[in-house]
Amino acid sequence: MAPKYRVGVIASGRIAREHGRGWAECEHTDIVACADSHPEALASYAQDFNVKSTYLDYREMMEKENLDIVSVCSWDPQHAEMTVAAAAYRPKVILTEKPMAISLGEGEAMIIACKRNDVKLAIGHQRRFFSSWTEARRLIADGAIGEVERLWTGVRAGMMNTGTHGIDFQAYAMSDCPAEWVMGSVERKTDHHIFGHRVEDRCCGLIGYANGATGVIENELSGKYMVGALLYGTKGMMDVQGNSLKYMTEDKAGWQVFDPPDKEDTGYGNAFVHQAYGICEWIEGKVEDYRGNGEKGKAALEIMMAVYESARVHERVQLPLQTRANPLDVAVEEGRIPVERPGWWDERSFLVRGEGMSWMKDDK
Ligand SMILES: NC(=O)c1ccc[n+]([C@@H]2O[C@H](COP(=O)([O-])OP(=O)(O)OC[C@H]3O[C@@H](n4cnc5c(N)ncnc54)[C@H](O)[C@@H]3O)[C@@H](O)[C@H]2O)c1
């Protein structure tokens, strides 16, 4: 069967290669074009994924290629601009990498632009397709560990980087239960950036969910690195790390370990293939509520912005968040979180190929 959907990839760096695998292995999709401002990145991607049309300007790609699906795989500060620009060309779906954006205002603008142009917006929280994550959600919905009371996620390398997956997991595990309040704290002594935007050196946040559960997100504090969470319920507990799941229930002694039906299917990259199929099913109306849609990406973004806002205003922040700017930027610019050891640095600077990256032109 010939692939039905024409895919274009904006920004052909590291994560674009995972998207590339997803689109290439999905029988309904064909990567027909890619765009990158860096000629070498563009050429090597086109060669490795057998892509016929290449563009240095992604708007030109959108103009000429009549795309059904667009992957946005650039650094975080470019997600909003690229998604809003791509939406105007009315592909069926835009899949934008995580974090959705670097402020709530940007995230809202992306959702509005997609709605107005009748475009489905997906966010790259692809771990929602891990079999262990989905099984954890099912078990919790079935009451296996009773009412969830506490969730704990510890990460390294940035709340808005790996942390967004952990926060997204907490919501996913509880059937996308909304958060109602956030209390957070931030340490930022260096002028720390990741993927081109300001981040904390360390932070932690308490998240109050509508079902009464409280979640913890901590970054660079305990040395833990869980892309998942420990969950404590009234009748048991659960440990989800990467694509693995074990749990204890009150009726059985010891850990029960989830045995995935397909053991070949547990790797990091496989989630991108499932994500590709999931998006095709969404296009075809086979799923109403796509598991990684823009609203769910916005829920994780809002929690992260609320951690920063709470640290800025020193209070428990009620959601929906009213502050649309990035509160960490505001706090730093207001002098509330002074940098004590000056000098801009970016944890992901090892990825930079040259000055072609547009985020570098503005403020560096
Ligand atoms: N979902 C996940 O698990 C996951 C994992 C890693 C990274 N990410 C996300 O993926 C995104 C990209 O990260 P990466 O590691 O692939 O970065 P990368 O540096 O490897 O790739 C970025 C690419 O964007 C290109 N680019 C820059 N400006 C451009 C422009 N104006 N037009 C077209 N192309 C442009 C660069 O030349 C580069 O090739 C980030 O948002 C990151 O948070 C997600």
mmCIF file of C-alpha atoms and ligand atoms in Angstrom:
data_model
loop_
_atom_site.group_PDB
_atom_site.id
_atom_site.type_symbol
_atom_site.label_atom_id
_atom_site.label_comp_id
_atom_site.label_asym_id
_atom_site.label_seq_id
_atom_site.Cartn_x
_atom_site.Cartn_y
_atom_site.Cartn_z
ATOM 1 C CA MET A 1 0.000 0.000 0.000
ATOM 2 C CA ALA A 2 1.453 3.400 -0.971
ATOM 3 C CA PRO A 3 1.903 5.845 1.923
ATOM 4 C CA LYS A 4 -1.008 8.269 2.095
ATOM 5 C CA TYR A 5 0.480 11.173 3.987
ATOM 6 C CA ARG A 6 3.215 13.545 2.831
ATOM 7 C CA VAL A 7 5.498 14.472 5.731
ATOM 8 C CA GLY A 8 7.851 17.454 5.955
ATOM 9 C CA VAL A 9 10.438 17.821 8.720
ATOM 10 C CA ILE A 10 11.417 21.275 9.962
ATOM 11 C CA ALA A 11 14.915 21.208 11.541
ATOM 12 C CA SER A 12 16.832 18.027 10.842
ATOM 13 C CA GLY A 13 18.973 17.573 13.946
ATOM 14 C CA ARG A 14 19.063 14.824 16.543
ATOM 15 C CA ILE A 15 15.411 14.424 17.476
ATOM 16 C CA ALA A 16 14.390 14.751 13.819
ATOM 17 C CA ARG A 17 16.168 11.421 13.343
ATOM 18 C CA GLU A 18 13.775 9.787 15.821
ATOM 19 C CA HIS A 19 10.818 11.391 14.036
ATOM 20 C CA GLY A 20 12.414 10.185 10.796
ATOM 21 C CA ARG A 21 12.445 6.622 12.075
ATOM 22 C CA GLY A 22 8.796 6.947 13.113
ATOM 23 C CA TRP A 23 7.617 8.312 9.781
ATOM 24 C CA ALA A 24 9.820 5.898 7.804
ATOM 25 C CA GLU A 25 8.569 2.806 9.646
ATOM 26 C CA CYS A 26 4.921 3.841 9.573
ATOM 27 C CA GLU A 27 3.415 2.453 6.382
ATOM 28 C CA HIS A 28 1.042 5.413 5.942
ATOM 29 C CA THR A 29 3.667 8.144 5.869
ATOM 30 C CA ASP A 30 6.465 9.238 3.567
ATOM 31 C CA ILE A 31 9.014 11.967 4.337
ATOM 32 C CA VAL A 32 8.918 13.980 1.108
ATOM 33 C CA ALA A 33 10.767 17.110 2.259
ATOM 34 C CA CYS A 34 12.951 18.510 5.004
ATOM 35 C CA ALA A 35 14.156 21.995 5.898
ATOM 36 C CA ASP A 36 17.141 23.097 7.947
ATOM 37 C CA SER A 37 19.043 26.372 7.999
ATOM 38 C CA HIS A 38 22.290 24.431 8.222
ATOM 39 C CA PRO A 39 23.249 22.902 4.835
ATOM 40 C CA GLU A 40 25.219 19.976 6.269
ATOM 41 C CA ALA A 41 22.513 18.946 8.710
ATOM 42 C CA LEU A 42 20.036 19.148 5.839
ATOM 43 C CA ALA A 43 22.130 17.125 3.389
ATOM 44 C CA SER A 44 22.993 14.335 5.818
ATOM 45 C CA TYR A 45 19.364 13.992 6.935
ATOM 46 C CA ALA A 46 18.130 13.915 3.343
ATOM 47 C CA GLN A 47 20.640 11.229 2.518
ATOM 48 C CA ASP A 48 19.974 9.053 5.574
ATOM 49 C CA PHE A 49 16.189 9.223 5.223
ATOM 50 C CA ASN A 50 16.063 9.259 1.430
ATOM 51 C CA VAL A 51 14.288 12.633 1.291
ATOM 52 C CA LYS A 52 13.960 14.097 -2.201
ATOM 53 C CA SER A 53 13.299 17.795 -1.561
ATOM 54 C CA THR A 54 15.442 19.914 0.737
ATOM 55 C CA TYR A 55 15.022 23.543 1.789
ATOM 56 C CA LEU A 56 17.086 26.009 3.769
ATOM 57 C CA ASP A 57 13.877 27.968 4.418
ATOM 58 C CA TYR A 58 11.062 26.009 6.030
ATOM 59 C CA ARG A 59 8.415 28.507 4.870
ATOM 60 C CA GLU A 60 9.418 27.768 1.262
ATOM 61 C CA MET A 61 9.015 24.060 2.014
ATOM 62 C CA MET A 62 5.540 24.692 3.418
ATOM 63 C CA GLU A 63 4.657 26.811 0.365
ATOM 64 C CA LYS A 64 5.746 24.247 -2.219
ATOM 65 C CA GLU A 65 5.188 20.789 -0.771
ATOM 66 C CA ASN A 66 1.484 20.487 0.062
ATOM 67 C CA LEU A 67 2.280 18.605 3.250
ATOM 68 C CA ASP A 68 -0.166 16.531 5.283
ATOM 69 C CA ILE A 69 2.057 16.253 8.358
ATOM 70 C CA VAL A 70 4.802 18.558 9.624
ATOM 71 C CA SER A 71 7.358 17.688 12.306
ATOM 72 C CA VAL A 72 8.778 20.712 14.165
ATOM 73 C CA CYS A 73 12.136 19.561 15.576
ATOM 74 C CA SER A 74 14.016 22.782 16.284
ATOM 75 C CA TRP A 75 15.138 24.158 19.640
ATOM 76 C CA ASP A 76 12.486 25.163 22.139
ATOM 77 C CA PRO A 77 12.364 28.948 21.469
ATOM 78 C CA GLN A 78 11.522 28.269 17.819
ATOM 79 C CA HIS A 79 8.591 25.920 18.415
ATOM 80 C CA ALA A 80 5.935 28.618 18.612
ATOM 81 C CA GLU A 81 7.080 30.647 15.623
ATOM 82 C CA MET A 82 7.488 27.585 13.413
ATOM 83 C CA THR A 83 4.202 25.984 14.507
ATOM 84 C CA VAL A 84 2.202 29.172 13.972
ATOM 85 C CA ALA A 85 3.859 29.728 10.578
ATOM 86 C CA ALA A 86 3.281 26.123 9.497
ATOM 87 C CA ALA A 87 -0.371 26.210 10.617
ATOM 88 C CA ALA A 88 -1.135 28.870 8.009
ATOM 89 C CA TYR A 89 -0.391 26.302 5.285
ATOM 90 C CA ARG A 90 -3.036 23.987 6.736
ATOM 91 C CA PRO A 91 -1.366 20.597 6.990
ATOM 92 C CA LYS A 92 -3.572 17.981 8.651
ATOM 93 C CA VAL A 93 -1.264 17.660 11.678
ATOM 94 C CA ILE A 94 1.709 19.468 13.168
ATOM 95 C CA LEU A 95 3.835 17.435 15.583
ATOM 96 C CA THR A 96 5.916 19.879 17.622
ATOM 97 C CA GLU A 97 8.666 18.750 19.932
ATOM 98 C CA LYS A 98 8.576 19.161 23.686
ATOM 99 C CA PRO A 99 8.447 21.425 25.573
ATOM 100 C CA MET A 100 5.593 22.798 23.535
ATOM 101 C CA ALA A 101 6.899 26.360 23.966
ATOM 102 C CA ILE A 102 8.832 28.484 26.421
ATOM 103 C CA SER A 103 5.903 30.506 27.735
ATOM 104 C CA LEU A 104 2.218 29.896 28.287
ATOM 105 C CA GLY A 105 1.371 32.765 25.923
ATOM 106 C CA GLU A 106 3.269 31.056 23.134
ATOM 107 C CA GLY A 107 1.568 27.726 23.854
ATOM 108 C CA GLU A 108 -1.849 29.379 23.687
ATOM 109 C CA ALA A 109 -0.964 31.128 20.417
ATOM 110 C CA MET A 110 0.013 27.759 18.893
ATOM 111 C CA ILE A 111 -3.303 26.196 19.908
ATOM 112 C CA ILE A 112 -5.273 29.143 18.555
ATOM 113 C CA ALA A 113 -3.375 29.205 15.228
ATOM 114 C CA CYS A 114 -3.938 25.465 14.775
ATOM 115 C CA LYS A 115 -7.651 25.685 15.680
ATOM 116 C CA ARG A 116 -8.264 28.620 13.323
ATOM 117 C CA ASN A 117 -6.602 26.755 10.463
ATOM 118 C CA ASP A 118 -8.258 23.425 11.264
ATOM 119 C CA VAL A 119 -4.899 21.790 11.992
ATOM 120 C CA LYS A 120 -4.456 19.088 14.621
ATOM 121 C CA LEU A 121 -1.604 19.915 16.997
ATOM 122 C CA ALA A 122 0.407 17.102 18.613
ATOM 123 C CA ILE A 123 3.241 17.556 21.100
ATOM 124 C CA GLY A 124 6.236 15.204 21.182
ATOM 125 C CA HIS A 125 5.601 13.591 24.556
ATOM 126 C CA GLN A 126 6.096 10.309 22.731
ATOM 127 C CA ARG A 127 6.575 8.318 25.931
ATOM 128 C CA ARG A 128 2.783 8.271 26.218
ATOM 129 C CA PHE A 129 3.151 5.411 23.722
ATOM 130 C CA PHE A 130 5.347 3.321 26.055
ATOM 131 C CA SER A 131 3.475 0.111 26.884
ATOM 132 C CA SER A 132 4.479 0.469 30.569
ATOM 133 C CA TRP A 133 3.057 4.000 30.773
ATOM 134 C CA THR A 134 -0.221 2.929 29.219
ATOM 135 C CA GLU A 135 -0.436 -0.131 31.475
ATOM 136 C CA ALA A 136 0.223 2.083 34.528
ATOM 137 C CA ARG A 137 -2.636 4.348 33.471
ATOM 138 C CA ARG A 138 -4.946 1.360 32.984
ATOM 139 C CA LEU A 139 -4.036 -0.189 36.352
ATOM 140 C CA ILE A 140 -4.596 3.095 38.178
ATOM 141 C CA ALA A 141 -7.949 3.630 36.458
ATOM 142 C CA ASP A 142 -8.883 0.074 37.557
ATOM 143 C CA GLY A 143 -8.062 0.970 41.172
ATOM 144 C CA ALA A 144 -5.049 -1.392 41.459
ATOM 145 C CA ILE A 145 -3.275 0.930 43.915
ATOM 146 C CA GLY A 146 -6.417 2.628 45.235
ATOM 147 C CA GLU A 147 -6.633 6.412 45.172
ATOM 148 C CA VAL A 148 -3.340 7.987 44.104
ATOM 149 C CA GLU A 149 -2.106 10.243 46.901
ATOM 150 C CA ARG A 150 1.519 11.094 46.038
ATOM 151 C CA LEU A 151 3.623 11.109 42.875
ATOM 152 C CA TRP A 152 7.326 11.816 42.823
ATOM 153 C CA THR A 153 9.489 12.549 39.783
ATOM 154 C CA GLY A 154 13.186 13.417 40.085
ATOM 155 C CA VAL A 155 15.149 14.434 36.990
ATOM 156 C CA ARG A 156 18.412 15.945 35.871
ATOM 157 C CA ALA A 157 19.172 18.230 32.907
ATOM 158 C CA GLY A 158 16.288 20.624 33.330
ATOM 159 C CA MET A 159 12.643 20.658 34.343
ATOM 160 C CA MET A 160 11.717 21.927 30.888
ATOM 161 C CA ASN A 161 13.898 19.284 29.276
ATOM 162 C CA THR A 162 13.507 15.800 30.769
ATOM 163 C CA GLY A 163 11.176 17.125 33.464
ATOM 164 C CA THR A 164 8.413 17.842 30.975
ATOM 165 C CA HIS A 165 8.170 14.105 30.230
ATOM 166 C CA GLY A 166 7.931 13.334 33.959
ATOM 167 C CA ILE A 167 5.221 15.928 34.552
ATOM 168 C CA ASP A 168 3.410 14.677 31.468
ATOM 169 C CA PHE A 169 3.610 11.136 32.886
ATOM 170 C CA GLN A 170 2.000 12.173 36.169
ATOM 171 C CA ALA A 171 -1.035 13.516 34.309
ATOM 172 C CA TYR A 172 -1.121 10.591 31.862
ATOM 173 C CA ALA A 173 -1.006 8.042 34.700
ATOM 174 C CA MET A 174 -4.060 9.670 36.308
ATOM 175 C CA SER A 175 -6.162 9.782 33.101
ATOM 176 C CA ASP A 176 -5.084 13.375 32.426
ATOM 177 C CA CYS A 177 -6.268 14.688 35.746
ATOM 178 C CA PRO A 178 -5.857 18.489 35.699
ATOM 179 C CA ALA A 179 -3.611 20.354 38.136
ATOM 180 C CA GLU A 180 -5.205 23.009 40.360
ATOM 181 C CA TRP A 181 -2.253 24.634 42.107
ATOM 182 C CA VAL A 182 1.550 24.665 42.137
ATOM 183 C CA MET A 183 4.100 25.712 44.746
ATOM 184 C CA GLY A 184 7.679 25.949 43.521
ATOM 185 C CA SER A 185 11.195 26.991 44.319
ATOM 186 C CA VAL A 186 14.099 27.821 41.982
ATOM 187 C CA GLU A 187 17.859 28.146 42.428
ATOM 188 C CA ARG A 188 19.701 29.923 39.595
ATOM 189 C CA LYS A 189 23.161 31.222 40.450
ATOM 190 C CA THR A 190 24.574 30.805 36.918
ATOM 191 C CA ASP A 191 23.160 32.125 33.650
ATOM 192 C CA HIS A 192 22.013 28.637 32.746
ATOM 193 C CA HIS A 193 20.241 27.850 29.463
ATOM 194 C CA ILE A 194 19.093 24.667 27.760
ATOM 195 C CA PHE A 195 18.093 24.494 24.108
ATOM 196 C CA GLY A 196 18.433 28.268 23.828
ATOM 197 C CA HIS A 197 16.343 29.528 26.756
ATOM 198 C CA ARG A 198 16.837 30.340 30.431
ATOM 199 C CA VAL A 199 16.415 27.508 32.893
ATOM 200 C CA GLU A 200 17.078 26.878 36.569
ATOM 201 C CA ASP A 201 20.230 25.371 38.088
ATOM 202 C CA ARG A 202 17.888 23.425 40.382
ATOM 203 C CA CYS A 203 14.205 23.542 41.174
ATOM 204 C CA CYS A 204 11.355 21.710 42.782
ATOM 205 C CA GLY A 205 7.620 21.972 42.597
ATOM 206 C CA LEU A 206 4.588 20.556 44.363
ATOM 207 C CA ILE A 207 1.616 20.015 42.082
ATOM 208 C CA GLY A 208 -1.892 19.794 43.532
ATOM 209 C CA TYR A 209 -4.150 17.704 41.285
ATOM 210 C CA ALA A 210 -7.929 17.932 41.095
ATOM 211 C CA ASN A 211 -8.283 14.345 42.411
ATOM 212 C CA GLY A 212 -6.523 15.332 45.655
ATOM 213 C CA ALA A 213 -3.140 13.790 44.756
ATOM 214 C CA THR A 214 0.054 15.809 45.191
ATOM 215 C CA GLY A 215 2.924 15.452 42.726
ATOM 216 C CA VAL A 216 6.571 16.374 43.182
ATOM 217 C CA ILE A 217 8.863 17.458 40.367
ATOM 218 C CA GLU A 218 12.477 18.008 41.326
ATOM 219 C CA ASN A 219 15.421 18.802 39.073
ATOM 220 C CA GLU A 220 19.112 18.369 40.000
ATOM 221 C CA LEU A 221 18.342 17.811 43.672
ATOM 222 C CA SER A 222 18.465 14.192 44.790
ATOM 223 C CA GLY A 223 20.502 12.819 41.882
ATOM 224 C CA LYS A 224 17.464 10.752 40.840
ATOM 225 C CA TYR A 225 16.642 10.454 37.186
ATOM 226 C CA MET A 226 13.198 9.049 36.627
ATOM 227 C CA VAL A 227 11.483 9.641 33.348
ATOM 228 C CA GLY A 228 8.337 8.433 34.987
ATOM 229 C CA ALA A 229 7.405 8.563 38.688
ATOM 230 C CA LEU A 230 7.004 6.752 41.956
ATOM 231 C CA LEU A 231 3.319 6.691 42.816
ATOM 232 C CA TYR A 232 1.805 5.968 46.218
ATOM 233 C CA GLY A 233 -1.868 5.064 46.518
ATOM 234 C CA THR A 234 -4.224 4.142 49.336
ATOM 235 C CA LYS A 235 -3.876 0.451 48.400
ATOM 236 C CA GLY A 236 -0.458 0.077 46.844
ATOM 237 C CA MET A 237 2.415 1.713 45.030
ATOM 238 C CA MET A 238 3.920 1.849 41.582
ATOM 239 C CA ASP A 239 7.349 2.548 40.118
ATOM 240 C CA VAL A 240 7.567 3.660 36.482
ATOM 241 C CA GLN A 241 11.015 4.421 35.115
ATOM 242 C CA GLY A 242 11.574 4.810 31.391
ATOM 243 C CA ASN A 243 9.614 1.997 29.779
ATOM 244 C CA SER A 244 9.413 -0.264 32.827
ATOM 245 C CA LEU A 245 6.709 -0.743 35.426
ATOM 246 C CA LYS A 246 6.485 -2.579 38.712
ATOM 247 C CA TYR A 247 3.819 -2.273 41.377
ATOM 248 C CA MET A 248 2.637 -3.596 44.735
ATOM 249 C CA THR A 249 -0.959 -4.170 45.647
ATOM 250 C CA GLU A 250 -2.547 -4.982 49.000
ATOM 251 C CA ASP A 251 -3.695 -8.458 47.921
ATOM 252 C CA LYS A 252 -0.278 -9.860 46.839
ATOM 253 C CA ALA A 253 3.145 -9.995 48.458
ATOM 254 C CA GLY A 254 6.113 -8.376 46.704
ATOM 255 C CA TRP A 255 6.589 -6.485 43.472
ATOM 256 C CA GLN A 256 4.573 -7.402 40.401
ATOM 257 C CA VAL A 257 6.554 -6.644 37.275
ATOM 258 C CA PHE A 258 4.784 -5.662 34.061
ATOM 259 C CA ASP A 259 5.728 -8.045 31.290
ATOM 260 C CA PRO A 260 5.197 -6.228 27.977
ATOM 261 C CA PRO A 261 3.368 -8.328 25.370
ATOM 262 C CA ASP A 262 6.055 -7.556 22.783
ATOM 263 C CA LYS A 263 9.523 -7.521 24.319
ATOM 264 C CA GLU A 264 11.072 -6.178 21.126
ATOM 265 C CA ASP A 265 8.852 -3.166 21.393
ATOM 266 C CA THR A 266 10.105 -1.523 24.563
ATOM 267 C CA GLY A 267 12.979 0.675 23.294
ATOM 268 C CA TYR A 268 13.065 4.463 23.291
ATOM 269 C CA GLY A 269 12.884 4.724 19.478
ATOM 270 C CA ASN A 270 9.839 2.464 19.125
ATOM 271 C CA ALA A 271 7.679 5.086 20.777
ATOM 272 C CA PHE A 272 8.240 7.324 17.746
ATOM 273 C CA VAL A 273 6.855 4.628 15.450
ATOM 274 C CA HIS A 274 3.762 4.249 17.649
ATOM 275 C CA GLN A 275 3.469 8.034 17.741
ATOM 276 C CA ALA A 276 3.453 8.090 13.915
ATOM 277 C CA TYR A 277 0.704 5.458 13.774
ATOM 278 C CA GLY A 278 -1.224 7.260 16.510
ATOM 279 C CA ILE A 279 -1.157 10.481 14.529
ATOM 280 C CA CYS A 280 -2.414 8.726 11.379
ATOM 281 C CA GLU A 281 -5.289 7.228 13.392
ATOM 282 C CA TRP A 282 -6.122 10.703 14.667
ATOM 283 C CA ILE A 283 -6.207 12.079 11.124
ATOM 284 C CA GLU A 284 -8.533 9.259 10.128
ATOM 285 C CA GLY A 285 -10.896 9.863 13.038
ATOM 286 C CA LYS A 286 -10.093 6.486 14.634
ATOM 287 C CA VAL A 287 -9.228 8.257 17.889
ATOM 288 C CA GLU A 288 -11.140 11.276 19.131
ATOM 289 C CA ASP A 289 -8.844 12.312 21.919
ATOM 290 C CA TYR A 290 -5.261 11.888 20.687
ATOM 291 C CA ARG A 291 -3.118 11.051 23.715
ATOM 292 C CA GLY A 292 -0.464 13.717 23.075
ATOM 293 C CA ASN A 293 -2.546 16.608 21.769
ATOM 294 C CA GLY A 294 -1.745 20.308 22.152
ATOM 295 C CA GLU A 295 -3.986 20.770 25.202
ATOM 296 C CA LYS A 296 -2.104 18.025 27.049
ATOM 297 C CA GLY A 297 1.222 19.548 26.052
ATOM 298 C CA LYS A 298 -0.071 22.857 27.360
ATOM 299 C CA ALA A 299 -1.039 21.258 30.692
ATOM 300 C CA ALA A 300 2.610 20.220 31.267
ATOM 301 C CA LEU A 301 3.875 23.614 30.110
ATOM 302 C CA GLU A 302 1.488 25.424 32.464
ATOM 303 C CA ILE A 303 2.732 23.417 35.455
ATOM 304 C CA MET A 304 6.366 24.253 34.640
ATOM 305 C CA MET A 305 5.558 27.924 34.187
ATOM 306 C CA ALA A 306 3.666 27.827 37.492
ATOM 307 C CA VAL A 307 6.753 26.429 39.284
ATOM 308 C CA TYR A 308 8.682 29.450 38.004
ATOM 309 C CA GLU A 309 5.828 31.818 38.823
ATOM 310 C CA SER A 310 5.550 30.516 42.369
ATOM 311 C CA ALA A 311 9.292 31.058 42.831
ATOM 312 C CA ARG A 312 8.875 34.601 41.463
ATOM 313 C CA VAL A 313 5.909 35.687 43.588
ATOM 314 C CA HIS A 314 6.555 33.466 46.641
ATOM 315 C CA GLU A 315 3.100 32.006 46.863
ATOM 316 C CA ARG A 316 1.042 28.994 45.914
ATOM 317 C CA VAL A 317 -0.087 29.631 42.358
ATOM 318 C CA GLN A 318 -3.647 28.741 41.360
ATOM 319 C CA LEU A 319 -4.263 27.415 37.869
ATOM 320 C CA PRO A 320 -5.205 28.445 35.245
ATOM 321 C CA LEU A 321 -2.064 30.540 35.299
ATOM 322 C CA GLN A 322 -2.655 34.197 34.552
ATOM 323 C CA THR A 323 0.957 35.076 33.700
ATOM 324 C CA ARG A 324 1.522 34.486 29.985
ATOM 325 C CA ALA A 325 5.207 35.500 29.886
ATOM 326 C CA ASN A 326 7.877 33.060 31.047
ATOM 327 C CA PRO A 327 8.030 33.852 34.809
ATOM 328 C CA LEU A 328 11.676 32.800 35.071
ATOM 329 C CA ASP A 329 12.607 35.367 32.416
ATOM 330 C CA VAL A 330 10.529 37.983 34.232
ATOM 331 C CA ALA A 331 12.079 37.142 37.609
ATOM 332 C CA VAL A 332 15.624 37.314 36.242
ATOM 333 C CA GLU A 333 14.936 40.554 34.400
ATOM 334 C CA GLU A 334 13.308 42.039 37.516
ATOM 335 C CA GLY A 335 16.425 41.139 39.506
ATOM 336 C CA ARG A 336 14.496 38.776 41.789
ATOM 337 C CA ILE A 337 16.759 35.821 40.989
ATOM 338 C CA PRO A 338 20.161 37.431 40.477
ATOM 339 C CA VAL A 339 22.889 35.562 38.630
ATOM 340 C CA GLU A 340 25.827 35.383 41.046
ATOM 341 C CA ARG A 341 28.294 33.707 38.686
ATOM 342 C CA PRO A 342 27.822 35.578 35.386
ATOM 343 C CA GLY A 343 28.332 34.199 31.909
ATOM 344 C CA TRP A 344 25.742 32.744 29.581
ATOM 345 C CA TRP A 345 26.030 28.996 29.016
ATOM 346 C CA ASP A 346 23.844 26.390 27.366
ATOM 347 C CA GLU A 347 23.832 22.752 28.348
ATOM 348 C CA ARG A 348 23.083 21.806 24.762
ATOM 349 C CA SER A 349 25.751 23.997 23.143
ATOM 350 C CA PHE A 350 27.540 20.831 22.011
ATOM 351 C CA LEU A 351 24.783 20.460 19.418
ATOM 352 C CA VAL A 352 25.351 23.845 17.765
ATOM 353 C CA ARG A 353 26.733 23.491 14.258
ATOM 354 C CA GLY A 354 27.233 27.171 13.474
ATOM 355 C CA GLU A 355 25.692 30.584 13.451
ATOM 356 C CA GLY A 356 22.929 29.484 11.051
ATOM 357 C CA MET A 357 20.745 28.643 14.034
ATOM 358 C CA SER A 358 18.243 31.434 14.138
ATOM 359 C CA TRP A 359 17.902 31.555 17.941
ATOM 360 C CA MET A 360 21.535 32.694 18.129
ATOM 361 C CA LYS A 361 20.914 35.814 16.059
ATOM 362 C CA ASP A 362 18.502 37.465 18.453
ATOM 363 C CA ASP A 363 20.059 37.711 21.848
ATOM 364 C CA LYS A 364 23.470 36.119 21.979
HETATM 365 N N1 LIG B 1 10.955 14.025 22.697
HETATM 366 C C1 LIG B 1 12.160 13.766 23.179
HETATM 367 O O1 LIG B 1 12.393 12.762 23.853
HETATM 368 C C2 LIG B 1 13.277 14.735 22.870
HETATM 369 C C3 LIG B 1 14.602 14.342 23.056
HETATM 370 C C4 LIG B 1 15.616 15.270 22.716
HETATM 371 C C5 LIG B 1 15.284 16.543 22.257
HETATM 372 N N2 LIG B 1 13.964 16.890 22.136
HETATM 373 C C6 LIG B 1 13.588 18.237 21.654
HETATM 374 O O2 LIG B 1 13.883 18.314 20.287
HETATM 375 C C7 LIG B 1 14.214 19.656 19.939
HETATM 376 C C8 LIG B 1 15.493 19.659 19.112
HETATM 377 O O3 LIG B 1 16.535 19.065 19.826
HETATM 378 P P1 LIG B 1 17.753 18.357 19.055
HETATM 379 O O4 LIG B 1 18.498 17.612 20.095
HETATM 380 O O5 LIG B 1 17.243 17.632 17.867
HETATM 381 O O6 LIG B 1 18.594 19.635 18.591
HETATM 382 P P2 LIG B 1 19.657 19.719 17.377
HETATM 383 O O7 LIG B 1 20.522 20.887 17.677
HETATM 384 O O8 LIG B 1 20.292 18.380 17.156
HETATM 385 O O9 LIG B 1 18.755 20.042 16.105
HETATM 386 C C9 LIG B 1 18.190 21.303 15.865
HETATM 387 C C10 LIG B 1 18.242 21.580 14.379
HETATM 388 O O10 LIG B 1 17.503 22.787 14.134
HETATM 389 C C11 LIG B 1 18.116 23.422 13.037
HETATM 390 N N3 LIG B 1 17.647 24.802 12.920
HETATM 391 C C12 LIG B 1 17.976 25.871 13.679
HETATM 392 N N4 LIG B 1 17.361 26.978 13.244
HETATM 393 C C13 LIG B 1 16.605 26.604 12.203
HETATM 394 C C14 LIG B 1 15.730 27.292 11.332
HETATM 395 N N5 LIG B 1 15.483 28.593 11.472
HETATM 396 N N6 LIG B 1 15.132 26.602 10.324
HETATM 397 C C15 LIG B 1 15.361 25.272 10.167
HETATM 398 N N7 LIG B 1 16.187 24.568 10.973
HETATM 399 C C16 LIG B 1 16.784 25.216 11.981
HETATM 400 C C17 LIG B 1 19.599 23.270 13.348
HETATM 401 O O11 LIG B 1 20.433 23.546 12.252
HETATM 402 C C18 LIG B 1 19.656 21.823 13.827
HETATM 403 O O12 LIG B 1 19.941 20.924 12.761
HETATM 404 C C19 LIG B 1 14.281 20.439 21.249
HETATM 405 O O13 LIG B 1 13.084 21.168 21.395
HETATM 406 C C20 LIG B 1 14.356 19.359 22.321
HETATM 407 O O14 LIG B 1 13.754 19.751 23.520
HETATM 408 C C21 LIG B 1 12.980 15.997 22.417
#
